């Protein structure tokens, strides 16, 4: 069996996935956990890794091909010259393994040692305290024999 990409209708990825699974079609709809700040509160939400697309595993001769386009939530089959474009098993396997490794990392945890790699404190080791909004972080650095709390861009941190 070979993997193929399907484009789903806007905001109907979960619906398309459910209807495809109800037809016993093997599907893969990769999602990642994303932190968002809304109204000053940090929340975690699952979002699709490839917005607008999901993957199905079918044989080219499978009679289910005729039903794909009429499945609720499915917009079209991704292809070239009116032929579905196959995706290698190695590519799908790599995506699955990458999702697992991203889930294990889970971002920077409070108390974790980090290094600052830009700005006036470049090269200094610090201890991560917390996030300060979406683009900044609060870290502790040792400066003049005291622990100093400093706000730095998240992009300046290296774990």
PDB file of C-alpha atoms in Angstrom:
ATOM      1  CA  UNK A   1       0.000   0.000   0.000  1.00  0.00           C
ATOM      2  CA  UNK A   2       1.109   3.539  -0.742  1.00  0.00           C
ATOM      3  CA  UNK A   3       0.543   6.845   1.047  1.00  0.00           C
ATOM      4  CA  UNK A   4      -1.223   9.743  -0.675  1.00  0.00           C
ATOM      5  CA  UNK A   5      -2.084  13.278   0.476  1.00  0.00           C
ATOM      6  CA  UNK A   6      -5.640  14.580   0.612  1.00  0.00           C
ATOM      7  CA  UNK A   7      -6.595  18.213   0.939  1.00  0.00           C
ATOM      8  CA  UNK A   8      -9.505  18.764   3.294  1.00  0.00           C
ATOM      9  CA  UNK A   9     -11.993  21.603   3.376  1.00  0.00           C
ATOM     10  CA  UNK A  10     -11.129  24.547   5.662  1.00  0.00           C
ATOM     11  CA  UNK A  11     -11.536  23.667   9.361  1.00  0.00           C
ATOM     12  CA  UNK A  12     -12.841  20.171   8.512  1.00  0.00           C
ATOM     13  CA  UNK A  13      -9.722  18.052   9.010  1.00  0.00           C
ATOM     14  CA  UNK A  14     -11.116  16.141  11.976  1.00  0.00           C
ATOM     15  CA  UNK A  15     -14.417  15.601  10.181  1.00  0.00           C
ATOM     16  CA  UNK A  16     -12.654  14.242   7.075  1.00  0.00           C
ATOM     17  CA  UNK A  17     -10.490  11.982   9.256  1.00  0.00           C
ATOM     18  CA  UNK A  18     -13.528  10.595  11.074  1.00  0.00           C
ATOM     19  CA  UNK A  19     -15.443   9.853   7.858  1.00  0.00           C
ATOM     20  CA  UNK A  20     -12.403   8.228   6.228  1.00  0.00           C
ATOM     21  CA  UNK A  21     -11.847   6.026   9.272  1.00  0.00           C
ATOM     22  CA  UNK A  22     -15.539   5.074   9.231  1.00  0.00           C
ATOM     23  CA  UNK A  23     -14.867   3.682   5.726  1.00  0.00           C
ATOM     24  CA  UNK A  24     -11.912   1.627   7.084  1.00  0.00           C
ATOM     25  CA  UNK A  25      -9.295   3.708   5.259  1.00  0.00           C
ATOM     26  CA  UNK A  26      -5.908   3.905   6.996  1.00  0.00           C
ATOM     27  CA  UNK A  27      -5.256   7.594   7.731  1.00  0.00           C
ATOM     28  CA  UNK A  28      -2.500   9.726   9.240  1.00  0.00           C
ATOM     29  CA  UNK A  29      -3.331  13.255  10.437  1.00  0.00           C
ATOM     30  CA  UNK A  30      -0.238  14.518  12.288  1.00  0.00           C
ATOM     31  CA  UNK A  31      -0.836  17.075  15.025  1.00  0.00           C
ATOM     32  CA  UNK A  32       1.515  18.862  17.387  1.00  0.00           C
ATOM     33  CA  UNK A  33       0.951  20.579  20.696  1.00  0.00           C
ATOM     34  CA  UNK A  34       1.249  24.369  20.365  1.00  0.00           C
ATOM     35  CA  UNK A  35       1.317  26.899  23.193  1.00  0.00           C
ATOM     36  CA  UNK A  36      -0.744  30.022  22.578  1.00  0.00           C
ATOM     37  CA  UNK A  37      -1.313  33.120  24.668  1.00  0.00           C
ATOM     38  CA  UNK A  38      -4.857  34.419  24.569  1.00  0.00           C
ATOM     39  CA  UNK A  39      -6.168  37.040  26.937  1.00  0.00           C
ATOM     40  CA  UNK A  40      -2.913  36.915  28.887  1.00  0.00           C
ATOM     41  CA  UNK A  41      -3.277  33.195  29.598  1.00  0.00           C
ATOM     42  CA  UNK A  42      -1.053  30.474  28.177  1.00  0.00           C
ATOM     43  CA  UNK A  43      -2.890  27.465  26.812  1.00  0.00           C
ATOM     44  CA  UNK A  44      -1.858  24.345  24.923  1.00  0.00           C
ATOM     45  CA  UNK A  45      -3.735  23.282  21.822  1.00  0.00           C
ATOM     46  CA  UNK A  46      -3.297  20.475  19.289  1.00  0.00           C
ATOM     47  CA  UNK A  47      -2.885  21.818  15.756  1.00  0.00           C
ATOM     48  CA  UNK A  48      -2.264  20.019  12.456  1.00  0.00           C
ATOM     49  CA  UNK A  49       1.370  19.791  11.397  1.00  0.00           C
ATOM     50  CA  UNK A  50       0.293  20.279   7.757  1.00  0.00           C
ATOM     51  CA  UNK A  51      -2.772  22.557   7.886  1.00  0.00           C
ATOM     52  CA  UNK A  52      -5.256  21.582   5.206  1.00  0.00           C
ATOM     53  CA  UNK A  53      -3.828  18.106   4.511  1.00  0.00           C
ATOM     54  CA  UNK A  54      -4.016  14.536   5.767  1.00  0.00           C
ATOM     55  CA  UNK A  55      -2.600  11.272   4.470  1.00  0.00           C
ATOM     56  CA  UNK A  56      -4.303   8.027   3.408  1.00  0.00           C
ATOM     57  CA  UNK A  57      -2.778   4.607   2.785  1.00  0.00           C
ATOM     58  CA  UNK A  58      -4.401   2.828  -0.192  1.00  0.00           C
ATOM     59  CA  UNK A  59      -3.593   0.520  -3.057  1.00  0.00           C
ATOM     60  CA  UNK A  60      -3.939   2.101  -6.492  1.00  0.00           C
ATOM     61  CA  UNK A  61      -6.471  -0.589  -7.448  1.00  0.00           C
ATOM     62  CA  UNK A  62      -8.585  -0.174  -4.290  1.00  0.00           C
ATOM     63  CA  UNK A  63     -12.282   0.538  -5.046  1.00  0.00           C
ATOM     64  CA  UNK A  64     -12.302   3.126  -2.206  1.00  0.00           C
ATOM     65  CA  UNK A  65     -10.703   5.678  -4.570  1.00  0.00           C
ATOM     66  CA  UNK A  66     -14.129   6.385  -6.061  1.00  0.00           C
ATOM     67  CA  UNK A  67     -15.492   7.304  -2.626  1.00  0.00           C
ATOM     68  CA  UNK A  68     -12.638   9.593  -1.517  1.00  0.00           C
ATOM     69  CA  UNK A  69     -13.776  12.769  -3.259  1.00  0.00           C
ATOM     70  CA  UNK A  70     -17.344  12.409  -2.004  1.00  0.00           C
ATOM     71  CA  UNK A  71     -16.269  11.833   1.605  1.00  0.00           C
ATOM     72  CA  UNK A  72     -17.455  14.628   3.909  1.00  0.00           C
ATOM     73  CA  UNK A  73     -14.681  17.118   4.612  1.00  0.00           C
ATOM     74  CA  UNK A  74     -12.408  15.991   1.751  1.00  0.00           C
ATOM     75  CA  UNK A  75     -11.743  18.629  -0.893  1.00  0.00           C
ATOM     76  CA  UNK A  76      -9.444  16.857  -3.353  1.00  0.00           C
ATOM     77  CA  UNK A  77      -6.704  14.281  -3.854  1.00  0.00           C
ATOM     78  CA  UNK A  78      -3.272  15.875  -4.227  1.00  0.00           C
ATOM     79  CA  UNK A  79      -1.765  14.875  -7.555  1.00  0.00           C
ATOM     80  CA  UNK A  80      -0.097  15.895 -10.776  1.00  0.00           C
ATOM     81  CA  UNK A  81      -1.483  15.489 -14.308  1.00  0.00           C
ATOM     82  CA  UNK A  82      -4.737  14.101 -12.869  1.00  0.00           C
ATOM     83  CA  UNK A  83      -2.888  11.248 -11.135  1.00  0.00           C
ATOM     84  CA  UNK A  84      -2.536  10.962  -7.340  1.00  0.00           C
ATOM     85  CA  UNK A  85       1.021  11.730  -6.200  1.00  0.00           C
ATOM     86  CA  UNK A  86       2.415   8.875  -4.081  1.00  0.00           C
ATOM     87  CA  UNK A  87       4.381   9.630  -0.915  1.00  0.00           C
ATOM     88  CA  UNK A  88       7.155   7.266   0.130  1.00  0.00           C
ATOM     89  CA  UNK A  89       6.773   5.164   3.273  1.00  0.00           C
ATOM     90  CA  UNK A  90      10.118   6.548   4.483  1.00  0.00           C
ATOM     91  CA  UNK A  91       8.729  10.099   4.437  1.00  0.00           C
ATOM     92  CA  UNK A  92       5.664   9.168   6.504  1.00  0.00           C
ATOM     93  CA  UNK A  93       7.834   7.142   8.900  1.00  0.00           C
ATOM     94  CA  UNK A  94      10.190  10.114   9.333  1.00  0.00           C
ATOM     95  CA  UNK A  95       7.239  12.412  10.126  1.00  0.00           C
ATOM     96  CA  UNK A  96       5.954   9.938  12.733  1.00  0.00           C
ATOM     97  CA  UNK A  97       9.380   9.629  14.376  1.00  0.00           C
ATOM     98  CA  UNK A  98       9.824  13.411  14.365  1.00  0.00           C
ATOM     99  CA  UNK A  99       6.456  13.881  16.064  1.00  0.00           C
ATOM    100  CA  UNK A 100       7.545  11.500  18.828  1.00  0.00           C
ATOM    101  CA  UNK A 101      10.821  13.351  19.400  1.00  0.00           C
ATOM    102  CA  UNK A 102       9.069  16.762  19.472  1.00  0.00           C
ATOM    103  CA  UNK A 103       6.572  15.460  22.041  1.00  0.00           C
ATOM    104  CA  UNK A 104       9.438  14.227  24.242  1.00  0.00           C
ATOM    105  CA  UNK A 105      11.203  17.606  24.185  1.00  0.00           C
ATOM    106  CA  UNK A 106       8.179  19.644  25.274  1.00  0.00           C
ATOM    107  CA  UNK A 107       9.992  23.009  25.391  1.00  0.00           C
ATOM    108  CA  UNK A 108      12.166  24.478  28.130  1.00  0.00           C
ATOM    109  CA  UNK A 109      11.211  23.576  31.692  1.00  0.00           C
ATOM    110  CA  UNK A 110      11.630  25.869  34.752  1.00  0.00           C
ATOM    111  CA  UNK A 111      14.969  25.241  36.464  1.00  0.00           C
ATOM    112  CA  UNK A 112      16.604  23.969  33.252  1.00  0.00           C
ATOM    113  CA  UNK A 113      20.116  25.229  32.472  1.00  0.00           C
ATOM    114  CA  UNK A 114      20.316  27.289  29.274  1.00  0.00           C
ATOM    115  CA  UNK A 115      22.905  29.398  27.516  1.00  0.00           C
ATOM    116  CA  UNK A 116      22.304  32.865  26.105  1.00  0.00           C
ATOM    117  CA  UNK A 117      23.493  33.020  22.508  1.00  0.00           C
ATOM    118  CA  UNK A 118      22.818  36.636  21.531  1.00  0.00           C
ATOM    119  CA  UNK A 119      22.650  40.124  22.968  1.00  0.00           C
ATOM    120  CA  UNK A 120      24.751  41.661  25.755  1.00  0.00           C
ATOM    121  CA  UNK A 121      24.746  38.419  27.785  1.00  0.00           C
ATOM    122  CA  UNK A 122      25.976  36.237  24.898  1.00  0.00           C
ATOM    123  CA  UNK A 123      27.840  33.131  26.109  1.00  0.00           C
ATOM    124  CA  UNK A 124      26.579  33.384  29.707  1.00  0.00           C
ATOM    125  CA  UNK A 125      24.963  30.348  31.329  1.00  0.00           C
ATOM    126  CA  UNK A 126      21.565  30.923  32.932  1.00  0.00           C
ATOM    127  CA  UNK A 127      18.710  29.091  34.609  1.00  0.00           C
ATOM    128  CA  UNK A 128      15.320  29.293  32.909  1.00  0.00           C
ATOM    129  CA  UNK A 129      12.533  30.567  35.173  1.00  0.00           C
ATOM    130  CA  UNK A 130       9.436  31.166  33.061  1.00  0.00           C
ATOM    131  CA  UNK A 131       8.029  32.553  29.851  1.00  0.00           C
ATOM    132  CA  UNK A 132       7.169  36.250  29.819  1.00  0.00           C
ATOM    133  CA  UNK A 133       4.659  36.589  27.034  1.00  0.00           C
ATOM    134  CA  UNK A 134       5.023  34.871  23.681  1.00  0.00           C
ATOM    135  CA  UNK A 135       8.489  36.099  22.659  1.00  0.00           C
ATOM    136  CA  UNK A 136      10.355  36.663  25.930  1.00  0.00           C
ATOM    137  CA  UNK A 137      11.621  34.573  28.836  1.00  0.00           C
ATOM    138  CA  UNK A 138      12.815  35.243  32.364  1.00  0.00           C
ATOM    139  CA  UNK A 139      16.158  33.680  33.295  1.00  0.00           C
ATOM    140  CA  UNK A 140      18.513  33.862  36.277  1.00  0.00           C
ATOM    141  CA  UNK A 141      22.130  34.754  35.625  1.00  0.00           C
ATOM    142  CA  UNK A 142      25.037  35.014  38.059  1.00  0.00           C
ATOM    143  CA  UNK A 143      26.305  38.575  37.847  1.00  0.00           C
ATOM    144  CA  UNK A 144      28.519  40.332  40.407  1.00  0.00           C
ATOM    145  CA  UNK A 145      28.176  37.410  42.821  1.00  0.00           C
ATOM    146  CA  UNK A 146      24.381  37.654  42.862  1.00  0.00           C
ATOM    147  CA  UNK A 147      21.556  35.934  41.042  1.00  0.00           C
ATOM    148  CA  UNK A 148      19.952  38.486  38.718  1.00  0.00           C
ATOM    149  CA  UNK A 149      16.591  38.032  37.010  1.00  0.00           C
ATOM    150  CA  UNK A 150      16.782  39.077  33.349  1.00  0.00           C
ATOM    151  CA  UNK A 151      14.193  39.190  30.563  1.00  0.00           C
ATOM    152  CA  UNK A 152      15.564  38.001  27.232  1.00  0.00           C
ATOM    153  CA  UNK A 153      14.090  37.009  23.847  1.00  0.00           C
ATOM    154  CA  UNK A 154      13.178  33.308  23.658  1.00  0.00           C
ATOM    155  CA  UNK A 155      15.227  33.151  20.459  1.00  0.00           C
ATOM    156  CA  UNK A 156      18.370  33.978  22.492  1.00  0.00           C
ATOM    157  CA  UNK A 157      18.071  30.770  24.558  1.00  0.00           C
ATOM    158  CA  UNK A 158      19.972  27.609  23.763  1.00  0.00           C
ATOM    159  CA  UNK A 159      19.274  24.545  25.883  1.00  0.00           C
TER     160      UNK A 159
END
